[in-house]
PDB file of C-alpha atoms in Angstrom:
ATOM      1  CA  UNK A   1       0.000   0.000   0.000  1.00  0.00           C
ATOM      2  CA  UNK A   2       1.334   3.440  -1.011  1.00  0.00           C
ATOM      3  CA  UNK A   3       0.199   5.819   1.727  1.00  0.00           C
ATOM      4  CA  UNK A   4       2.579   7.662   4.391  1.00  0.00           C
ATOM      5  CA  UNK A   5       4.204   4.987   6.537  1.00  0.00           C
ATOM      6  CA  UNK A   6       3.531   7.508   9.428  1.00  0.00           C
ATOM      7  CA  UNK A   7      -0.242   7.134   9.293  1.00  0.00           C
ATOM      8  CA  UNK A   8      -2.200   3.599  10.353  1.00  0.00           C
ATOM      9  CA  UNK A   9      -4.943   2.367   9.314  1.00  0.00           C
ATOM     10  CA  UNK A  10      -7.037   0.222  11.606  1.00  0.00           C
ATOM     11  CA  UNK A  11      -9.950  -2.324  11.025  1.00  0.00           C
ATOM     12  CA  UNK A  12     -12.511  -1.954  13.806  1.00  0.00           C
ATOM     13  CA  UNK A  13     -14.995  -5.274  14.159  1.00  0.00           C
ATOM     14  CA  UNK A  14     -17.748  -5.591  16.366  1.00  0.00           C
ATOM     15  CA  UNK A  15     -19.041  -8.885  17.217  1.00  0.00           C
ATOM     16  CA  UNK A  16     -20.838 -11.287  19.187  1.00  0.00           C
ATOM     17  CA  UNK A  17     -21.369 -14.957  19.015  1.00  0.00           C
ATOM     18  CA  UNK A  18     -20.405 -14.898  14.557  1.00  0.00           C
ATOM     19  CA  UNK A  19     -18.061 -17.825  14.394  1.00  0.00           C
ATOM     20  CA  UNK A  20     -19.819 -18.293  10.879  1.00  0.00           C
ATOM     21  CA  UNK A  21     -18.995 -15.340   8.613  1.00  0.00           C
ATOM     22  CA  UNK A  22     -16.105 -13.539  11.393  1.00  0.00           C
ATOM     23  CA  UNK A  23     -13.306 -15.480   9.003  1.00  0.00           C
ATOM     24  CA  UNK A  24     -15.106 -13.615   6.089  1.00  0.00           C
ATOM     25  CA  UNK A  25     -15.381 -10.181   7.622  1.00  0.00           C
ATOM     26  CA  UNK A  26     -11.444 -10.685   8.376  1.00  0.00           C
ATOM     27  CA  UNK A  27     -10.458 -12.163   5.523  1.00  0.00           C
ATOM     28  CA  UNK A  28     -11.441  -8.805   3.498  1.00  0.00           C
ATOM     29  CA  UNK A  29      -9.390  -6.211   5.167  1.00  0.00           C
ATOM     30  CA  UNK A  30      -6.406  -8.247   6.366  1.00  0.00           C
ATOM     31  CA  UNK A  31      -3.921  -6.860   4.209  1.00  0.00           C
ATOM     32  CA  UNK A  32      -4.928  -3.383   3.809  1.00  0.00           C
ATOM     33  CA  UNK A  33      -4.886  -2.858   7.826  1.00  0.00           C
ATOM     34  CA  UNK A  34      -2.012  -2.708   9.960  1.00  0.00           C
ATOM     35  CA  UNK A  35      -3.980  -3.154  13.064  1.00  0.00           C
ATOM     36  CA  UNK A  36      -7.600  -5.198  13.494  1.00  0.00           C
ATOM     37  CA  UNK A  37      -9.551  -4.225  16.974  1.00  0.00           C
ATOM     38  CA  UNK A  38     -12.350  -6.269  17.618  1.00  0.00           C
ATOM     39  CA  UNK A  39     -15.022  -5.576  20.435  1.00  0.00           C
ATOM     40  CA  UNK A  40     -16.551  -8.894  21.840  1.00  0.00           C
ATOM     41  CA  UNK A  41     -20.255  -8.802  23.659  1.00  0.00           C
ATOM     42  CA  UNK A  42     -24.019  -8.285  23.516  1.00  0.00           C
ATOM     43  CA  UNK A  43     -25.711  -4.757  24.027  1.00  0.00           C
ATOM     44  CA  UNK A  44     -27.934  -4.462  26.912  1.00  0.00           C
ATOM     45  CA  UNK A  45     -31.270  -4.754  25.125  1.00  0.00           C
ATOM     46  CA  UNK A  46     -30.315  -7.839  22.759  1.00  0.00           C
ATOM     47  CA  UNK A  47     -28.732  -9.427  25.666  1.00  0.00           C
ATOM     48  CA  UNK A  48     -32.161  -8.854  27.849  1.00  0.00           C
ATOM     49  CA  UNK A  49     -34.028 -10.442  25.289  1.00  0.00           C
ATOM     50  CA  UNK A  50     -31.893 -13.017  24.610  1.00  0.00           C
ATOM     51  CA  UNK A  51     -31.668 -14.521  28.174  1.00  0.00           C
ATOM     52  CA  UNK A  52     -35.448 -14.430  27.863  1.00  0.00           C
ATOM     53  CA  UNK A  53     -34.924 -17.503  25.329  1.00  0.00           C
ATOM     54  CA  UNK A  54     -31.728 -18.921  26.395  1.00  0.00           C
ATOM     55  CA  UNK A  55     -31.307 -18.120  30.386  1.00  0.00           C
ATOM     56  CA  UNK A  56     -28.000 -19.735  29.628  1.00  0.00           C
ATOM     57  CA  UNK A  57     -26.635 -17.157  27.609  1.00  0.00           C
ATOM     58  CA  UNK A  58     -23.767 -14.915  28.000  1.00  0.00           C
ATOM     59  CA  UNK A  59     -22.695 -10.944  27.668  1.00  0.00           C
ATOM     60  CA  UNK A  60     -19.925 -12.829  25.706  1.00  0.00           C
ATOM     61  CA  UNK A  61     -18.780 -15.166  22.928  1.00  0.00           C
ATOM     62  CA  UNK A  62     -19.214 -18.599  23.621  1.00  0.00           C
ATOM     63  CA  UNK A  63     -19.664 -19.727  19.914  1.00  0.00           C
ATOM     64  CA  UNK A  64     -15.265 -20.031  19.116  1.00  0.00           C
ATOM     65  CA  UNK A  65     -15.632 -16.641  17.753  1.00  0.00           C
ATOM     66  CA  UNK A  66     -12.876 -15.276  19.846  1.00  0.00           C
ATOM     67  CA  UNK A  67     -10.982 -18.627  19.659  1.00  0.00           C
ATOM     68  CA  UNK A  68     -11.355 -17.900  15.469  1.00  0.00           C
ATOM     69  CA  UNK A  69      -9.977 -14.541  15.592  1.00  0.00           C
ATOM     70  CA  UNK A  70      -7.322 -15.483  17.582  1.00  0.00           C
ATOM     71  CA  UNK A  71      -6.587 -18.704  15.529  1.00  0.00           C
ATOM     72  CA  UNK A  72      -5.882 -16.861  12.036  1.00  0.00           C
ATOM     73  CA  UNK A  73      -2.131 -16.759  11.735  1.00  0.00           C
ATOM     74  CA  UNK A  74      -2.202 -13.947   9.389  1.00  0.00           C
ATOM     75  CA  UNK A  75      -3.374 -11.208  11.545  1.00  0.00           C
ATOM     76  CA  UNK A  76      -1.936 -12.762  14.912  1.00  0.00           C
ATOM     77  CA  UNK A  77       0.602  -9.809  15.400  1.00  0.00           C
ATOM     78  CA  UNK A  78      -2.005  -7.103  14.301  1.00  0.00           C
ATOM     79  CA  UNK A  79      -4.851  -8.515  16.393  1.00  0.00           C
ATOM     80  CA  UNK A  80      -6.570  -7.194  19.790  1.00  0.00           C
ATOM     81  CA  UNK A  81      -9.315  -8.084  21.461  1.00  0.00           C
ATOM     82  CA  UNK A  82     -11.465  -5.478  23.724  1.00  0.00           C
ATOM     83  CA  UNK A  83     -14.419  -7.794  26.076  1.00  0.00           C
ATOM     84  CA  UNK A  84     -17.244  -6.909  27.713  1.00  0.00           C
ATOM     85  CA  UNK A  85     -16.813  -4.484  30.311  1.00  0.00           C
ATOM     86  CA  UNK A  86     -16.972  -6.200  33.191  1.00  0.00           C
ATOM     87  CA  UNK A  87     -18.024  -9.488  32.265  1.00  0.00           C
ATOM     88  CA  UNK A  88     -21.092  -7.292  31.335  1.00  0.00           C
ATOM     89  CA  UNK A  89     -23.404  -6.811  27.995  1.00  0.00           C
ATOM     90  CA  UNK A  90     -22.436  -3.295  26.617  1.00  0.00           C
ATOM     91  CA  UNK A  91     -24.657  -0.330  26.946  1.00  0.00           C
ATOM     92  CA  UNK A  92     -25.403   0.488  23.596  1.00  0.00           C
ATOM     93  CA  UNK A  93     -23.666  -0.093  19.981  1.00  0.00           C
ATOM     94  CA  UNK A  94     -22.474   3.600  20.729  1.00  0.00           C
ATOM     95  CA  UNK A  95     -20.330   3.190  24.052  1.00  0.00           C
ATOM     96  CA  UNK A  96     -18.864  -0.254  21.686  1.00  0.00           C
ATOM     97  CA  UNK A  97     -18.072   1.335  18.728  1.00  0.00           C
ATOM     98  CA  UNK A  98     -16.663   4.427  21.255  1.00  0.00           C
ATOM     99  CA  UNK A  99     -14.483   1.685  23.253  1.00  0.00           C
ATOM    100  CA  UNK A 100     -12.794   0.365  19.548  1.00  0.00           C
ATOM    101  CA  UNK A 101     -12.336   4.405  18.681  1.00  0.00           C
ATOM    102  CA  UNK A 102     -10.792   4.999  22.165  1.00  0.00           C
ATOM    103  CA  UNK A 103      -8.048   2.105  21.371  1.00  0.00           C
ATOM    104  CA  UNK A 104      -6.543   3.602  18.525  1.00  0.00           C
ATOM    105  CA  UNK A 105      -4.449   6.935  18.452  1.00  0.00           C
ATOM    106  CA  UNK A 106      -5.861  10.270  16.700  1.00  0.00           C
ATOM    107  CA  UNK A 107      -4.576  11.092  13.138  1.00  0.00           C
ATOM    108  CA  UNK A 108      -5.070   7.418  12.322  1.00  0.00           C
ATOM    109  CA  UNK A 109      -7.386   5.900   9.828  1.00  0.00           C
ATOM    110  CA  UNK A 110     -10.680   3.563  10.673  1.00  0.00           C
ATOM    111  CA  UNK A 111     -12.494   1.592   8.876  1.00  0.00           C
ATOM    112  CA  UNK A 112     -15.367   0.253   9.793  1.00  0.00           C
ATOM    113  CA  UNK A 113     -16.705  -3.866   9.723  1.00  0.00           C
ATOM    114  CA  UNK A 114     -19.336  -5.546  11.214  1.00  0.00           C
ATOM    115  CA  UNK A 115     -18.353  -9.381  11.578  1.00  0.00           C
ATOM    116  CA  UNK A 116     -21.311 -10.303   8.944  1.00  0.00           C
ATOM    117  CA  UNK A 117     -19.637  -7.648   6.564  1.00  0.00           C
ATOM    118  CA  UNK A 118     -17.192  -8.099   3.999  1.00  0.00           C
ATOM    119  CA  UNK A 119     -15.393  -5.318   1.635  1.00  0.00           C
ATOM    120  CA  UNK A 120     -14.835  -6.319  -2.218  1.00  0.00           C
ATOM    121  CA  UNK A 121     -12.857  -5.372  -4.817  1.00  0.00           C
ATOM    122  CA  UNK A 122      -9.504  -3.634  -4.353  1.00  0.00           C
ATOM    123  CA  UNK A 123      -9.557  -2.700  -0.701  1.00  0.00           C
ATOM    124  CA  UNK A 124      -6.362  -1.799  -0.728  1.00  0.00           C
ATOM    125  CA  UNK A 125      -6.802   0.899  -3.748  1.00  0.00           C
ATOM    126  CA  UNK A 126      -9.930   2.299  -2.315  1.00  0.00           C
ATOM    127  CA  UNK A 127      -7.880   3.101   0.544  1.00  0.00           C
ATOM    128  CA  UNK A 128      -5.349   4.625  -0.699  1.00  0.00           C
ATOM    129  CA  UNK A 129      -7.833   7.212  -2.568  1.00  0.00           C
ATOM    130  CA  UNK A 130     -10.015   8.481   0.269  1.00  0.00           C
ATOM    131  CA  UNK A 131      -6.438   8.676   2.079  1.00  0.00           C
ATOM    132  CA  UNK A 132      -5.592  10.889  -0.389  1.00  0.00           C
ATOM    133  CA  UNK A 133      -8.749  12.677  -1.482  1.00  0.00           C
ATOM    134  CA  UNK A 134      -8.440  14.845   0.931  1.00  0.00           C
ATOM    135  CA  UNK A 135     -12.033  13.899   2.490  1.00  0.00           C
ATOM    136  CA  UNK A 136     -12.134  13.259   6.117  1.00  0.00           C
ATOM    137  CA  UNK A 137     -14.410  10.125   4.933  1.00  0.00           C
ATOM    138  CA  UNK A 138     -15.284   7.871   2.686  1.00  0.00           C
ATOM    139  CA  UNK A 139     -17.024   4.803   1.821  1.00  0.00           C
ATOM    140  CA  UNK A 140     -15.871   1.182  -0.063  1.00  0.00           C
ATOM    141  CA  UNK A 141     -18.767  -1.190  -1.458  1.00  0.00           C
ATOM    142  CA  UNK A 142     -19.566  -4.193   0.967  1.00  0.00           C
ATOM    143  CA  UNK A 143     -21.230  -7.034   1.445  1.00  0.00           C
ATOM    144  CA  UNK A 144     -23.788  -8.286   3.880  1.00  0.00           C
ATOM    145  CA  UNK A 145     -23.708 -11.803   3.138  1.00  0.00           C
ATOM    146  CA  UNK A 146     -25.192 -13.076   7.101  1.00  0.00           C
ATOM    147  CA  UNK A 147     -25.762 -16.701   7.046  1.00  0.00           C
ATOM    148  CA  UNK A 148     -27.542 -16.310   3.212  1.00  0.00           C
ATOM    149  CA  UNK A 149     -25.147 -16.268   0.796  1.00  0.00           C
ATOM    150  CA  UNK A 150     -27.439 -16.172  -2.399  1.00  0.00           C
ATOM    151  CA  UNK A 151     -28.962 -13.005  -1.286  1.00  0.00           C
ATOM    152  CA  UNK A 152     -25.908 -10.938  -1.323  1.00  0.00           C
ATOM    153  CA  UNK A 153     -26.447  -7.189  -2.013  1.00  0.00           C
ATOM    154  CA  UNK A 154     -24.026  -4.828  -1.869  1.00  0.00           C
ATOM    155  CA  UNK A 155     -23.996  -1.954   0.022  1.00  0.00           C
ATOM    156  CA  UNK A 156     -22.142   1.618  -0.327  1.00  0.00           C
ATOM    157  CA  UNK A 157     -21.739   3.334   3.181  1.00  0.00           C
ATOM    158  CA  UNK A 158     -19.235   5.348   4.695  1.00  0.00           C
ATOM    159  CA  UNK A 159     -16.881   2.718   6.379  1.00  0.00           C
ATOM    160  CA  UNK A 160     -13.602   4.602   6.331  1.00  0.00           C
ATOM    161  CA  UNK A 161     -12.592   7.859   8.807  1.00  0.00           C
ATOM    162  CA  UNK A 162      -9.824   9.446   9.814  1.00  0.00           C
ATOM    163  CA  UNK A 163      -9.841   9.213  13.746  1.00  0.00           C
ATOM    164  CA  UNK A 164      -9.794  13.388  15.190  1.00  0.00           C
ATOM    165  CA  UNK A 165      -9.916  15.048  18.299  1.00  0.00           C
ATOM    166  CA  UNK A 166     -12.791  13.765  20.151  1.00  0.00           C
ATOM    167  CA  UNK A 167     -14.773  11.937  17.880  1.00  0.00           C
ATOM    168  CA  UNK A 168     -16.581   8.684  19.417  1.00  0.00           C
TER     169      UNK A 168
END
């Protein structure tokens, strides 16, 4: 990638209980990231209803996902994992996505993956132009693929941001 070695980019993943399409989600941004943060854990509400069908259930992974992430040799040096505060679900999607913002330094880029999300194309090129575009943000086409496959539709969303002074 052709960029200012200075500057970082960083793959920020939320998920929770997604051993089937986490691989995929990784697999997409690997090697156009130099660092992948992923937030384990339920939000409060999902987790409330949840335990009303599965009293069982945890704030946490319990599905491998987190064994998964931590099993793919490729991103093993670039990887960290943020839990569940506490051993507890998160508040909201806000204070998660805040936590994975908090973990990486200011005047860095972010990009932005849900663990049922994939990008597609050439990452690594799309990159490199909002980088230099001069935008403070910018969007690459993903997928959505969830557990369906055949009803793939792609999406065009902002996904990439460079990380300023006190943005959360």
């Amino acid at each position: 990638m052709v960029r200012d070695e200075k500057v970082q980019i960083h793959a920020l993943i939320c998920y929770y209980n997604d051993y089937s399409t986490l691989s995929v989600a990784v697999n997409s941004i690997e090697n156009s990231v130099d660092t992948i943060v992923a937030a384990d854990g339920a939000y409060e509400l999902y987790f409330e209803n949840l335990k009303k069908a599965n009293p069982a259930a945890k704030p946490w992974s319990t599905d491998g996902s987190t064994e998964i992430l931590k099993a793919i040799p490729s991103i093993k040096d670039k990887l960290k994992i943020i839990e569940c505060p506490d051993g507890k679900p998160w508040v909201n999607q806000c204070v998660k996505r805040t936590a994975l913002l908090d973990a990486i330094p200011q005047g860095d880029w972010v990009v932005v993956l849900d663990s049922d999300e994939m990008f597609y194309g050439d990452v690594e090129m799309g990159l490199n132009d909002i980088m230099r575009s001069g935008c403070l943000a910018g969007n690459m086409p993903l997928y959505n693929p969830g557990l369906d496959i055949g009803a793939m539709v792609p999406y065009w969303h902002p996904r990439v941001f460079l990380k300023l002074d006190g943005m959360h």
